[in-house]
PDB file of C-alpha atoms and ligand atoms in Angstrom:
ATOM      1  CA  MET A  83     -54.636 -95.575 -49.429  1.00 73.00           C
ATOM      2  CA  SER A  84     -57.399 -93.187 -49.154  1.00 89.00           C
ATOM      3  CA  LYS A  85     -58.634 -91.428 -52.036  1.00 96.00           C
ATOM      4  CA  ARG A  86     -58.126 -87.727 -52.159  1.00 98.00           C
ATOM      5  CA  LYS A  87     -61.341 -85.623 -52.058  1.00 98.00           C
ATOM      6  CA  LEU A  88     -62.276 -81.866 -53.091  1.00 98.00           C
ATOM      7  CA  TYR A  89     -61.498 -79.079 -50.839  1.00 98.00           C
ATOM      8  CA  PRO A  90     -64.519 -77.524 -48.948  1.00 98.00           C
ATOM      9  CA  ALA A  91     -66.771 -75.359 -50.273  1.00 98.00           C
ATOM     10  CA  ILE A  92     -65.071 -71.693 -51.040  1.00 98.00           C
ATOM     11  CA  GLU A  93     -66.426 -68.062 -52.044  1.00 98.00           C
ATOM     12  CA  PRO A  94     -64.299 -65.972 -54.531  1.00 98.00           C
ATOM     13  CA  PHE A  95     -62.313 -63.043 -53.059  1.00 98.00           C
ATOM     14  CA  ALA A  96     -62.679 -61.142 -55.966  1.00 98.00           C
ATOM     15  CA  THR A  97     -64.743 -61.205 -59.008  1.00 98.00           C
ATOM     16  CA  HIS A  98     -64.465 -59.073 -62.377  1.00 98.00           C
ATOM     17  CA  ARG A  99     -65.866 -58.346 -65.548  1.00 98.00           C
ATOM     18  CA  LEU A 100     -63.638 -57.385 -68.375  1.00 98.00           C
ATOM     19  CA  ALA A 101     -64.821 -56.142 -71.846  1.00 98.00           C
ATOM     20  CA  VAL A 102     -63.011 -58.283 -74.073  1.00 98.00           C
ATOM     21  CA  SER A 103     -64.209 -57.331 -77.424  1.00 97.00           C
ATOM     22  CA  GLY A 104     -66.950 -54.602 -78.753  1.00 97.00           C
ATOM     23  CA  LEU A 105     -69.314 -57.045 -78.317  1.00 98.00           C
ATOM     24  CA  HIS A 106     -67.991 -59.670 -75.351  1.00 98.00           C
ATOM     25  CA  GLU A 107     -67.580 -59.022 -71.682  1.00 98.00           C
ATOM     26  CA  ILE A 108     -66.427 -61.961 -69.561  1.00 98.00           C
ATOM     27  CA  TYR A 109     -66.779 -62.988 -65.842  1.00 99.00           C
ATOM     28  CA  PHE A 110     -64.017 -64.124 -64.025  1.00 99.00           C
ATOM     29  CA  GLU A 111     -63.341 -64.956 -60.321  1.00 98.00           C
ATOM     30  CA  GLU A 112     -60.315 -65.355 -58.023  1.00 99.00           C
ATOM     31  CA  ILE A 113     -60.197 -67.932 -55.280  1.00 98.00           C
ATOM     32  CA  GLY A 114     -57.758 -68.988 -52.618  1.00 98.00           C
ATOM     33  CA  ALA A 115     -54.484 -67.146 -51.307  1.00 98.00           C
ATOM     34  CA  GLU A 116     -53.358 -64.189 -53.460  1.00 97.00           C
ATOM     35  CA  SER A 117     -49.691 -64.782 -52.912  1.00 97.00           C
ATOM     36  CA  GLY A 118     -50.375 -68.729 -53.818  1.00 98.00           C
ATOM     37  CA  GLN A 119     -49.331 -70.424 -56.966  1.00 98.00           C
ATOM     38  CA  PRO A 120     -51.235 -68.884 -60.070  1.00 98.00           C
ATOM     39  CA  ALA A 121     -53.547 -71.520 -61.610  1.00 99.00           C
ATOM     40  CA  ILE A 122     -56.627 -71.189 -64.047  1.00 99.00           C
ATOM     41  CA  PHE A 123     -59.438 -73.541 -64.328  1.00 99.00           C
ATOM     42  CA  VAL A 124     -60.598 -73.991 -67.986  1.00 99.00           C
ATOM     43  CA  HIS A 125     -64.245 -75.028 -68.176  1.00 98.00           C
ATOM     44  CA  GLY A 126     -65.793 -77.529 -70.470  1.00 98.00           C
ATOM     45  CA  GLY A 127     -68.324 -77.346 -73.629  1.00 98.00           C
ATOM     46  CA  PRO A 128     -67.394 -75.219 -75.214  1.00 98.00           C
ATOM     47  CA  GLY A 129     -70.480 -73.175 -73.511  1.00 98.00           C
ATOM     48  CA  GLY A 130     -70.681 -75.212 -70.103  1.00 98.00           C
ATOM     49  CA  GLY A 131     -69.541 -72.056 -67.760  1.00 98.00           C
ATOM     50  CA  ILE A 132     -68.185 -72.650 -64.428  1.00 98.00           C
ATOM     51  CA  GLU A 133     -69.738 -74.112 -61.616  1.00 98.00           C
ATOM     52  CA  PRO A 134     -69.018 -73.703 -57.613  1.00 98.00           C
ATOM     53  CA  ILE A 135     -67.521 -77.031 -57.438  1.00 98.00           C
ATOM     54  CA  TYR A 136     -64.906 -76.242 -59.996  1.00 98.00           C
ATOM     55  CA  ARG A 137     -63.384 -74.148 -57.291  1.00 98.00           C
ATOM     56  CA  ARG A 138     -62.468 -77.213 -55.116  1.00 99.00           C
ATOM     57  CA  TYR A 139     -59.841 -79.027 -57.053  1.00 99.00           C
ATOM     58  CA  PHE A 140     -57.208 -76.802 -55.405  1.00 98.00           C
ATOM     59  CA  ASP A 141     -55.983 -76.301 -51.952  1.00 98.00           C
ATOM     60  CA  PRO A 142     -56.875 -72.687 -51.352  1.00 98.00           C
ATOM     61  CA  SER A 143     -54.258 -71.924 -48.648  1.00 98.00           C
ATOM     62  CA  ARG A 144     -51.464 -72.740 -51.523  1.00 98.00           C
ATOM     63  CA  TYR A 145     -53.127 -71.562 -54.834  1.00 98.00           C
ATOM     64  CA  HIS A 146     -54.402 -68.480 -56.281  1.00 98.00           C
ATOM     65  CA  LEU A 147     -57.133 -70.027 -58.574  1.00 99.00           C
ATOM     66  CA  VAL A 148     -58.665 -68.139 -61.418  1.00 99.00           C
ATOM     67  CA  LEU A 149     -61.753 -69.263 -62.847  1.00 99.00           C
ATOM     68  CA  PHE A 150     -63.668 -67.728 -66.186  1.00 99.00           C
ATOM     69  CA  ASP A 151     -66.866 -67.884 -67.942  1.00 99.00           C
ATOM     70  CA  GLN A 152     -65.841 -68.262 -71.780  1.00 99.00           C
ATOM     71  CA  ARG A 153     -67.383 -66.056 -74.338  1.00 99.00           C
ATOM     72  CA  GLY A 154     -71.241 -66.405 -74.194  1.00 99.00           C
ATOM     73  CA  CYS A 155     -71.714 -68.547 -71.153  1.00 99.00           C
ATOM     74  CA  GLY A 156     -72.134 -68.658 -67.414  1.00 98.00           C
ATOM     75  CA  GLN A 157     -72.080 -64.939 -66.317  1.00 98.00           C
ATOM     76  CA  SER A 158     -70.334 -63.682 -69.516  1.00 99.00           C
ATOM     77  CA  THR A 159     -72.286 -61.804 -71.954  1.00 98.00           C
ATOM     78  CA  PRO A 160     -74.158 -61.440 -74.838  1.00 98.00           C
ATOM     79  CA  HIS A 161     -75.471 -65.003 -73.616  1.00 98.00           C
ATOM     80  CA  ALA A 162     -75.116 -67.980 -76.181  1.00 98.00           C
ATOM     81  CA  CYS A 163     -73.629 -65.511 -78.796  1.00 98.00           C
ATOM     82  CA  LEU A 164     -71.362 -67.158 -81.395  1.00 98.00           C
ATOM     83  CA  GLU A 165     -70.104 -63.877 -83.019  1.00 98.00           C
ATOM     84  CA  GLU A 166     -66.403 -63.419 -82.241  1.00 98.00           C
ATOM     85  CA  ASN A 167     -66.252 -66.761 -80.594  1.00 98.00           C
ATOM     86  CA  THR A 168     -63.523 -68.980 -81.465  1.00 99.00           C
ATOM     87  CA  THR A 169     -61.163 -70.882 -79.888  1.00 99.00           C
ATOM     88  CA  TRP A 170     -58.216 -68.214 -80.567  1.00 98.00           C
ATOM     89  CA  ASP A 171     -60.545 -65.561 -78.991  1.00 99.00           C
ATOM     90  CA  LEU A 172     -60.703 -67.841 -75.839  1.00 99.00           C
ATOM     91  CA  VAL A 173     -56.940 -68.502 -76.113  1.00 99.00           C
ATOM     92  CA  ALA A 174     -56.661 -64.408 -76.124  1.00 99.00           C
ATOM     93  CA  ASP A 175     -58.663 -63.896 -73.306  1.00 99.00           C
ATOM     94  CA  MET A 176     -56.815 -66.165 -71.020  1.00 99.00           C
ATOM     95  CA  GLU A 177     -54.124 -63.957 -71.918  1.00 99.00           C
ATOM     96  CA  ARG A 178     -55.869 -60.907 -71.324  1.00 98.00           C
ATOM     97  CA  ILE A 179     -57.191 -62.284 -67.865  1.00 99.00           C
ATOM     98  CA  ARG A 180     -53.359 -63.040 -66.931  1.00 99.00           C
ATOM     99  CA  GLU A 181     -51.984 -59.614 -67.824  1.00 98.00           C
ATOM    100  CA  GLU A 182     -55.018 -57.934 -65.875  1.00 98.00           C
ATOM    101  CA  LEU A 183     -54.057 -59.761 -62.779  1.00 98.00           C
ATOM    102  CA  GLY A 184     -50.428 -59.529 -63.232  1.00 98.00           C
ATOM    103  CA  ILE A 185     -49.621 -63.265 -63.513  1.00 98.00           C
ATOM    104  CA  GLU A 186     -46.237 -64.481 -65.046  1.00 98.00           C
ATOM    105  CA  ARG A 187     -46.781 -68.020 -65.550  1.00 98.00           C
ATOM    106  CA  TRP A 188     -49.661 -70.272 -64.313  1.00 99.00           C
ATOM    107  CA  VAL A 189     -50.687 -73.960 -63.664  1.00 99.00           C
ATOM    108  CA  VAL A 190     -53.320 -74.749 -66.432  1.00 99.00           C
ATOM    109  CA  PHE A 191     -56.223 -77.220 -65.658  1.00 99.00           C
ATOM    110  CA  GLY A 192     -58.907 -78.333 -67.969  1.00 99.00           C
ATOM    111  CA  GLY A 193     -61.052 -81.355 -68.454  1.00 98.00           C
ATOM    112  CA  SER A 194     -62.931 -82.131 -71.760  1.00 98.00           C
ATOM    113  CA  TRP A 195     -63.093 -78.978 -74.054  1.00 98.00           C
ATOM    114  CA  GLY A 196     -61.299 -77.490 -71.205  1.00 99.00           C
ATOM    115  CA  SER A 197     -58.384 -80.026 -71.987  1.00 99.00           C
ATOM    116  CA  THR A 198     -58.797 -78.720 -75.577  1.00 99.00           C
ATOM    117  CA  LEU A 199     -58.505 -75.264 -75.025  1.00 99.00           C
ATOM    118  CA  SER A 200     -55.780 -75.590 -72.372  1.00 99.00           C
ATOM    119  CA  LEU A 201     -53.640 -77.307 -75.232  1.00 99.00           C
ATOM    120  CA  ALA A 202     -54.284 -74.617 -77.593  1.00 99.00           C
ATOM    121  CA  TYR A 203     -53.226 -72.123 -75.062  1.00 99.00           C
ATOM    122  CA  ALA A 204     -50.059 -73.868 -73.985  1.00 99.00           C
ATOM    123  CA  GLN A 205     -49.111 -74.414 -77.736  1.00 98.00           C
ATOM    124  CA  THR A 206     -49.631 -70.760 -78.061  1.00 99.00           C
ATOM    125  CA  HIS A 207     -48.119 -69.343 -75.104  1.00 99.00           C
ATOM    126  CA  PRO A 208     -45.798 -72.147 -73.882  1.00 99.00           C
ATOM    127  CA  ASP A 209     -43.645 -70.040 -71.575  1.00 98.00           C
ATOM    128  CA  ARG A 210     -46.866 -68.736 -69.733  1.00 99.00           C
ATOM    129  CA  VAL A 211     -47.518 -72.516 -68.796  1.00 99.00           C
ATOM    130  CA  MET A 212     -46.080 -73.736 -65.662  1.00 98.00           C
ATOM    131  CA  ALA A 213     -47.887 -77.016 -65.280  1.00 99.00           C
ATOM    132  CA  LEU A 214     -50.939 -78.666 -67.346  1.00 99.00           C
ATOM    133  CA  VAL A 215     -53.647 -80.665 -65.646  1.00 99.00           C
ATOM    134  CA  LEU A 216     -55.681 -82.390 -68.680  1.00 99.00           C
ATOM    135  CA  ARG A 217     -58.726 -84.724 -68.006  1.00 98.00           C
ATOM    136  CA  GLY A 218     -60.847 -86.651 -70.340  1.00 98.00           C
ATOM    137  CA  ILE A 219     -58.813 -85.713 -73.380  1.00 99.00           C
ATOM    138  CA  PHE A 220     -60.996 -84.133 -76.364  1.00 99.00           C
ATOM    139  CA  LEU A 221     -58.916 -82.959 -79.372  1.00 98.00           C
ATOM    140  CA  LEU A 222     -61.901 -82.242 -81.649  1.00 98.00           C
ATOM    141  CA  ARG A 223     -60.832 -84.236 -84.459  1.00 98.00           C
ATOM    142  CA  PRO A 224     -63.747 -85.072 -86.780  1.00 98.00           C
ATOM    143  CA  GLU A 225     -63.552 -88.753 -85.600  1.00 98.00           C
ATOM    144  CA  GLU A 226     -64.423 -87.560 -82.288  1.00 98.00           C
ATOM    145  CA  ILE A 227     -67.152 -85.533 -83.222  1.00 98.00           C
ATOM    146  CA  ARG A 228     -68.585 -88.231 -85.297  1.00 98.00           C
ATOM    147  CA  TRP A 229     -68.506 -90.922 -82.583  1.00 98.00           C
ATOM    148  CA  PHE A 230     -70.509 -88.838 -80.180  1.00 98.00           C
ATOM    149  CA  TYR A 231     -72.775 -87.095 -82.203  1.00 98.00           C
ATOM    150  CA  GLN A 232     -73.405 -89.380 -85.431  1.00 98.00           C
ATOM    151  CA  GLU A 233     -72.397 -92.910 -85.105  1.00 98.00           C
ATOM    152  CA  GLY A 234     -70.696 -94.553 -82.081  1.00 98.00           C
ATOM    153  CA  ALA A 235     -71.824 -93.693 -78.733  1.00 98.00           C
ATOM    154  CA  ASN A 236     -75.346 -94.308 -79.639  1.00 98.00           C
ATOM    155  CA  ALA A 237     -74.688 -98.009 -79.595  1.00 98.00           C
ATOM    156  CA  ILE A 238     -73.991 -97.608 -75.747  1.00 98.00           C
ATOM    157  CA  TYR A 239     -76.806 -95.382 -75.069  1.00 98.00           C
ATOM    158  CA  PRO A 240     -79.674 -96.530 -77.519  1.00 98.00           C
ATOM    159  CA  ASP A 241     -82.243 -95.057 -75.231  1.00 98.00           C
ATOM    160  CA  ALA A 242     -80.819 -91.599 -74.672  1.00 98.00           C
ATOM    161  CA  TRP A 243     -80.054 -91.503 -78.413  1.00 98.00           C
ATOM    162  CA  GLU A 244     -83.651 -91.629 -78.999  1.00 98.00           C
ATOM    163  CA  GLU A 245     -84.095 -88.462 -77.442  1.00 98.00           C
ATOM    164  CA  TYR A 246     -81.341 -86.944 -79.011  1.00 98.00           C
ATOM    165  CA  LEU A 247     -82.906 -87.963 -82.330  1.00 98.00           C
ATOM    166  CA  ALA A 248     -86.295 -86.708 -81.638  1.00 98.00           C
ATOM    167  CA  PRO A 249     -86.211 -83.332 -82.807  1.00 98.00           C
ATOM    168  CA  ILE A 250     -84.548 -84.178 -86.321  1.00 98.00           C
ATOM    169  CA  PRO A 251     -86.603 -85.726 -89.364  1.00 98.00           C
ATOM    170  CA  GLU A 252     -85.456 -88.754 -90.643  1.00 98.00           C
ATOM    171  CA  ALA A 253     -84.286 -87.141 -93.815  1.00 98.00           C
ATOM    172  CA  GLU A 254     -81.749 -84.960 -92.385  1.00 98.00           C
ATOM    173  CA  ARG A 255     -80.094 -87.737 -89.871  1.00 98.00           C
ATOM    174  CA  GLY A 256     -77.304 -88.249 -92.332  1.00 98.00           C
ATOM    175  CA  ASP A 257     -75.588 -85.391 -90.751  1.00 98.00           C
ATOM    176  CA  LEU A 258     -76.712 -84.811 -87.448  1.00 99.00           C
ATOM    177  CA  VAL A 259     -74.441 -81.653 -86.422  1.00 99.00           C
ATOM    178  CA  ALA A 260     -75.532 -79.863 -89.217  1.00 98.00           C
ATOM    179  CA  ALA A 261     -79.060 -80.638 -88.968  1.00 98.00           C
ATOM    180  CA  TYR A 262     -78.756 -79.341 -85.231  1.00 99.00           C
ATOM    181  CA  TYR A 263     -76.802 -76.427 -86.224  1.00 98.00           C
ATOM    182  CA  ARG A 264     -79.983 -75.138 -88.712  1.00 98.00           C
ATOM    183  CA  ARG A 265     -82.113 -75.534 -85.595  1.00 98.00           C
ATOM    184  CA  LEU A 266     -79.853 -74.171 -82.988  1.00 98.00           C
ATOM    185  CA  THR A 267     -79.348 -71.017 -85.319  1.00 98.00           C
ATOM    186  CA  SER A 268     -82.722 -70.678 -86.415  1.00 98.00           C
ATOM    187  CA  ASP A 269     -84.789 -67.719 -86.029  1.00 98.00           C
ATOM    188  CA  ASP A 270     -87.662 -69.245 -84.168  1.00 98.00           C
ATOM    189  CA  PRO A 271     -86.677 -69.213 -80.626  1.00 98.00           C
ATOM    190  CA  ALA A 272     -89.226 -72.603 -79.869  1.00 98.00           C
ATOM    191  CA  ILE A 273     -87.239 -74.636 -82.521  1.00 98.00           C
ATOM    192  CA  ARG A 274     -83.806 -73.307 -80.988  1.00 98.00           C
ATOM    193  CA  ALA A 275     -84.898 -74.410 -77.293  1.00 98.00           C
ATOM    194  CA  GLU A 276     -86.091 -77.633 -78.215  1.00 98.00           C
ATOM    195  CA  ALA A 277     -82.817 -78.521 -80.224  1.00 98.00           C
ATOM    196  CA  ALA A 278     -80.747 -77.062 -77.500  1.00 98.00           C
ATOM    197  CA  ARG A 279     -82.512 -79.242 -74.697  1.00 98.00           C
ATOM    198  CA  ALA A 280     -82.388 -82.399 -76.668  1.00 98.00           C
ATOM    199  CA  TRP A 281     -78.501 -81.687 -77.655  1.00 98.00           C
ATOM    200  CA  SER A 282     -77.525 -80.866 -74.177  1.00 98.00           C
ATOM    201  CA  VAL A 283     -79.271 -83.668 -72.362  1.00 98.00           C
ATOM    202  CA  TRP A 284     -77.753 -86.245 -74.508  1.00 98.00           C
ATOM    203  CA  GLU A 285     -74.154 -85.185 -73.077  1.00 98.00           C
ATOM    204  CA  GLY A 286     -75.673 -84.964 -69.319  1.00 98.00           C
ATOM    205  CA  SER A 287     -77.143 -88.325 -69.932  1.00 98.00           C
ATOM    206  CA  THR A 288     -73.777 -89.885 -71.111  1.00 98.00           C
ATOM    207  CA  SER A 289     -71.058 -88.039 -68.848  1.00 97.00           C
ATOM    208  CA  LYS A 290     -71.027 -90.035 -65.929  1.00 97.00           C
ATOM    209  CA  LEU A 291     -70.257 -93.867 -65.248  1.00 97.00           C
ATOM    210  CA  LEU A 292     -73.511 -94.122 -63.669  1.00 96.00           C
ATOM    211  CA  PRO A 293     -76.387 -92.339 -64.650  1.00 91.00           C
ATOM    212  CA  ASN A 294     -76.957 -88.857 -62.618  1.00 95.00           C
ATOM    213  CA  ALA A 295     -80.448 -87.156 -62.234  1.00 96.00           C
ATOM    214  CA  GLU A 296     -78.781 -83.824 -61.029  1.00 95.00           C
ATOM    215  CA  LEU A 297     -76.754 -83.301 -64.120  1.00 96.00           C
ATOM    216  CA  ILE A 298     -79.351 -84.594 -66.437  1.00 96.00           C
ATOM    217  CA  ASP A 299     -81.565 -82.077 -65.089  1.00 96.00           C
ATOM    218  CA  ARG A 300     -78.951 -79.218 -65.056  1.00 96.00           C
ATOM    219  CA  THR A 301     -78.161 -79.760 -68.934  1.00 97.00           C
ATOM    220  CA  GLY A 302     -81.993 -79.625 -69.676  1.00 97.00           C
ATOM    221  CA  GLU A 303     -82.167 -76.206 -68.057  1.00 98.00           C
ATOM    222  CA  GLU A 304     -83.336 -73.671 -70.813  1.00 98.00           C
ATOM    223  CA  ARG A 305     -80.593 -71.188 -69.989  1.00 98.00           C
ATOM    224  CA  PHE A 306     -77.680 -73.817 -69.408  1.00 98.00           C
ATOM    225  CA  ALA A 307     -78.730 -75.841 -72.886  1.00 98.00           C
ATOM    226  CA  GLU A 308     -79.057 -72.576 -75.075  1.00 98.00           C
ATOM    227  CA  ALA A 309     -75.465 -71.392 -74.384  1.00 98.00           C
ATOM    228  CA  PHE A 310     -73.869 -75.166 -74.317  1.00 98.00           C
ATOM    229  CA  ALA A 311     -75.695 -76.483 -77.196  1.00 98.00           C
ATOM    230  CA  ARG A 312     -75.219 -73.482 -79.489  1.00 99.00           C
ATOM    231  CA  ILE A 313     -71.477 -72.997 -78.719  1.00 99.00           C
ATOM    232  CA  GLU A 314     -70.664 -76.766 -78.719  1.00 99.00           C
ATOM    233  CA  CYS A 315     -72.372 -76.951 -82.195  1.00 99.00           C
ATOM    234  CA  HIS A 316     -70.931 -73.888 -83.339  1.00 99.00           C
ATOM    235  CA  TYR A 317     -67.192 -74.791 -82.572  1.00 99.00           C
ATOM    236  CA  PHE A 318     -67.995 -78.521 -83.715  1.00 98.00           C
ATOM    237  CA  THR A 319     -69.075 -76.856 -87.308  1.00 98.00           C
ATOM    238  CA  HIS A 320     -66.139 -75.013 -87.534  1.00 98.00           C
ATOM    239  CA  GLY A 321     -63.685 -77.888 -86.989  1.00 98.00           C
ATOM    240  CA  GLY A 322     -62.790 -76.027 -83.347  1.00 98.00           C
ATOM    241  CA  PHE A 323     -61.183 -73.241 -85.614  1.00 98.00           C
ATOM    242  CA  PHE A 324     -58.054 -75.247 -86.380  1.00 98.00           C
ATOM    243  CA  ASP A 325     -56.176 -75.286 -89.185  1.00 97.00           C
ATOM    244  CA  GLN A 326     -55.590 -78.897 -89.479  1.00 97.00           C
ATOM    245  CA  PRO A 327     -57.596 -81.616 -87.697  1.00 97.00           C
ATOM    246  CA  ASN A 328     -54.432 -83.056 -85.865  1.00 97.00           C
ATOM    247  CA  GLN A 329     -53.244 -79.561 -84.966  1.00 98.00           C
ATOM    248  CA  LEU A 330     -53.029 -80.285 -81.106  1.00 98.00           C
ATOM    249  CA  LEU A 331     -51.463 -83.835 -81.483  1.00 98.00           C
ATOM    250  CA  ASP A 332     -48.690 -82.522 -84.314  1.00 98.00           C
ATOM    251  CA  ASN A 333     -47.847 -79.542 -82.121  1.00 98.00           C
ATOM    252  CA  VAL A 334     -47.053 -81.638 -78.831  1.00 98.00           C
ATOM    253  CA  ASP A 335     -43.422 -80.777 -79.450  1.00 98.00           C
ATOM    254  CA  ARG A 336     -44.054 -77.116 -78.251  1.00 98.00           C
ATOM    255  CA  ILE A 337     -45.236 -78.197 -74.769  1.00 98.00           C
ATOM    256  CA  ARG A 338     -43.353 -81.412 -74.113  1.00 98.00           C
ATOM    257  CA  GLN A 339     -40.937 -79.742 -71.675  1.00 98.00           C
ATOM    258  CA  ILE A 340     -43.810 -78.464 -69.483  1.00 98.00           C
ATOM    259  CA  PRO A 341     -44.580 -80.779 -66.582  1.00 98.00           C
ATOM    260  CA  ALA A 342     -48.057 -82.309 -66.887  1.00 99.00           C
ATOM    261  CA  VAL A 343     -50.546 -85.119 -65.805  1.00 99.00           C
ATOM    262  CA  ILE A 344     -53.219 -86.671 -67.922  1.00 99.00           C
ATOM    263  CA  VAL A 345     -56.127 -88.189 -66.325  1.00 99.00           C
ATOM    264  CA  GLN A 346     -58.835 -90.339 -68.342  1.00 98.00           C
ATOM    265  CA  GLY A 347     -61.663 -92.330 -67.300  1.00 98.00           C
ATOM    266  CA  ARG A 348     -61.633 -95.695 -69.027  1.00 98.00           C
ATOM    267  CA  TYR A 349     -65.482 -95.710 -69.524  1.00 98.00           C
ATOM    268  CA  ASP A 350     -65.573 -92.284 -71.209  1.00 98.00           C
ATOM    269  CA  VAL A 351     -68.187 -92.534 -73.773  1.00 98.00           C
ATOM    270  CA  VAL A 352     -68.080 -88.790 -74.551  1.00 98.00           C
ATOM    271  CA  CYS A 353     -64.332 -88.624 -74.888  1.00 98.00           C
ATOM    272  CA  PRO A 354     -63.624 -92.124 -75.401  1.00 98.00           C
ATOM    273  CA  MET A 355     -59.851 -93.152 -74.136  1.00 98.00           C
ATOM    274  CA  LYS A 356     -58.605 -93.817 -77.641  1.00 98.00           C
ATOM    275  CA  THR A 357     -57.757 -89.727 -77.987  1.00 99.00           C
ATOM    276  CA  ALA A 358     -56.196 -89.669 -74.531  1.00 99.00           C
ATOM    277  CA  TRP A 359     -54.258 -92.548 -75.569  1.00 99.00           C
ATOM    278  CA  ALA A 360     -53.071 -91.000 -78.921  1.00 98.00           C
ATOM    279  CA  LEU A 361     -51.960 -87.921 -76.961  1.00 98.00           C
ATOM    280  CA  HIS A 362     -49.948 -90.231 -74.349  1.00 98.00           C
ATOM    281  CA  ARG A 363     -47.948 -91.947 -77.115  1.00 98.00           C
ATOM    282  CA  ARG A 364     -47.133 -88.529 -78.824  1.00 98.00           C
ATOM    283  CA  TRP A 365     -46.032 -87.274 -75.171  1.00 98.00           C
ATOM    284  CA  PRO A 366     -44.642 -89.996 -72.926  1.00 98.00           C
ATOM    285  CA  GLU A 367     -43.266 -87.299 -70.363  1.00 98.00           C
ATOM    286  CA  ALA A 368     -46.507 -86.625 -69.348  1.00 98.00           C
ATOM    287  CA  ALA A 369     -47.693 -88.496 -66.587  1.00 98.00           C
ATOM    288  CA  PHE A 370     -50.662 -90.597 -67.583  1.00 99.00           C
ATOM    289  CA  HIS A 371     -53.537 -92.009 -65.326  1.00 98.00           C
ATOM    290  CA  VAL A 372     -56.350 -94.215 -66.605  1.00 98.00           C
ATOM    291  CA  VAL A 373     -58.903 -94.429 -63.876  1.00 98.00           C
ATOM    292  CA  PRO A 374     -60.354 -97.876 -64.220  1.00 98.00           C
ATOM    293  CA  ASP A 375     -63.785 -97.378 -62.634  1.00 98.00           C
ATOM    294  CA  ALA A 376     -64.883 -93.898 -63.943  1.00 98.00           C
ATOM    295  CA  GLY A 377     -66.733 -92.127 -66.911  1.00 98.00           C
ATOM    296  CA  HIS A 378     -66.349 -88.528 -68.687  1.00 98.00           C
ATOM    297  CA  SER A 379     -67.110 -86.426 -65.479  1.00 97.00           C
ATOM    298  CA  GLY A 380     -64.624 -84.798 -63.601  1.00 98.00           C
ATOM    299  CA  THR A 381     -66.453 -85.552 -60.394  1.00 97.00           C
ATOM    300  CA  GLU A 382     -66.190 -89.323 -60.547  1.00 97.00           C
ATOM    301  CA  VAL A 383     -64.408 -90.359 -57.295  1.00 98.00           C
ATOM    302  CA  GLY A 384     -61.213 -91.802 -59.071  1.00 98.00           C
ATOM    303  CA  ILE A 385     -60.918 -88.752 -61.391  1.00 98.00           C
ATOM    304  CA  ILE A 386     -61.198 -86.277 -58.162  1.00 98.00           C
ATOM    305  CA  ASP A 387     -58.525 -88.407 -56.611  1.00 98.00           C
ATOM    306  CA  ARG A 388     -55.967 -88.042 -59.298  1.00 98.00           C
ATOM    307  CA  LEU A 389     -56.913 -84.418 -60.207  1.00 98.00           C
ATOM    308  CA  VAL A 390     -56.217 -83.277 -56.587  1.00 98.00           C
ATOM    309  CA  SER A 391     -53.117 -85.219 -56.094  1.00 98.00           C
ATOM    310  CA  ALA A 392     -51.828 -83.682 -59.009  1.00 98.00           C
ATOM    311  CA  THR A 393     -52.897 -79.998 -58.284  1.00 98.00           C
ATOM    312  CA  ASP A 394     -51.346 -80.870 -54.963  1.00 98.00           C
ATOM    313  CA  GLU A 395     -47.809 -81.895 -56.404  1.00 98.00           C
ATOM    314  CA  PHE A 396     -47.873 -78.470 -58.704  1.00 98.00           C
ATOM    315  CA  ALA A 397     -48.642 -76.406 -55.814  1.00 98.00           C
ATOM    316  CA  ALA A 398     -44.876 -76.574 -54.884  1.00 89.00           C
ATOM    317  CA  LEU A 399     -43.390 -76.072 -58.277  1.00 88.00           C
TER     318      LEU A 399
HETATM  319  N1  STX B 448     -67.993 -81.749 -74.878  1.00 55.51           N
HETATM  320  C1  STX B 448     -67.386 -82.106 -74.008  1.00 55.51           C
HETATM  321  C2  STX B 448     -67.282 -81.328 -72.814  1.00 55.51           C
HETATM  322  O1  STX B 448     -66.403 -80.528 -72.660  1.00 55.51           O
HETATM  323  C3  STX B 448     -67.825 -82.468 -76.141  1.00 55.51           C
HETATM  324  C4  STX B 448     -67.994 -81.413 -71.510  1.00 55.51           C
HETATM  325  N2  STX B 448     -68.813 -82.750 -71.342  1.00 55.51           N
HETATM  326  N3  STX B 448     -69.698 -82.676 -70.374  1.00 55.51           N
HETATM  327  C5  STX B 448     -69.780 -81.319 -70.125  1.00 55.51           C
HETATM  328  O2  STX B 448     -68.819 -80.954 -70.643  1.00 55.51           O
HETATM  329  C6  STX B 448     -70.768 -80.771 -69.068  1.00 55.51           C
HETATM  330  C7  STX B 448     -70.021 -81.416 -67.480  1.00 55.51           C
HETATM  331  C8  STX B 448     -70.330 -79.502 -68.886  1.00 55.51           C
HETATM  332  C9  STX B 448     -71.944 -81.486 -69.122  1.00 55.51           C
END
């Protein structure tokens, strides 16, 4: 059977700005049919922001899709701001958006950090979630952070790793996330920018099964990197603001009754399949699809096929 493709490019029918605290204002947009199945797209990073291509995983004739830029990134302001910026602030923002639009329940769709935040949201507000579509599972446990930012993924990408190490002196390499956090929060804009670029390009260089120059260029852009690196490193330094490292796995019972699809690339180097497997073992009711020829990115051909099939299935719930 031929693989499912993304829906055609589309513009929002409405865009909004919402003050969610004394400090933060977030951007969100509505796509598709106002009377369609409500859904929310939860982007990655944290700090990655939304892209026009993210609108295209949903049939616009059947879905009322909402996309938002999480605090401090994309078109949300202040840019790259770390204050009042935690997982639980973002969960509350999703509720604010839902209430603002008068939506009762929605399909929640997220990849990578988007899967983390989708799970945190669903476990906090299970009654608001009609279905979950999760990709490239990331649970933000210490072993996952260690794998990608300290020791593990460097065995597969030793070349890109050299550039990730470059801004950090040898003496500080025993704890790279801490060394990066000092630089990403430095008062010196040049130090911040150099660290942000190296941190961000490391992820851009490792996210696709085959190297993708466009993604590497995008992750190296100053404005993107500033938010992506600072916000990621802030969340990882704080253990994702979870009470316990295994919180999202331990609380699966709260959401087991929700229809769900998990999609995972076999060769995901950013969020290795071990994590998706642990979630699958805890949650056997959720459909589990391993794409044999894909890495981390949501735009791998086989990943798109599974994700679009899932949203098509949930359009009729
Ligand atoms: N961060 C994983 C994540 O959410 C640890 C993510 N990985 N790559 C991305 O986001 C971009 C596609 C935004 C570069």
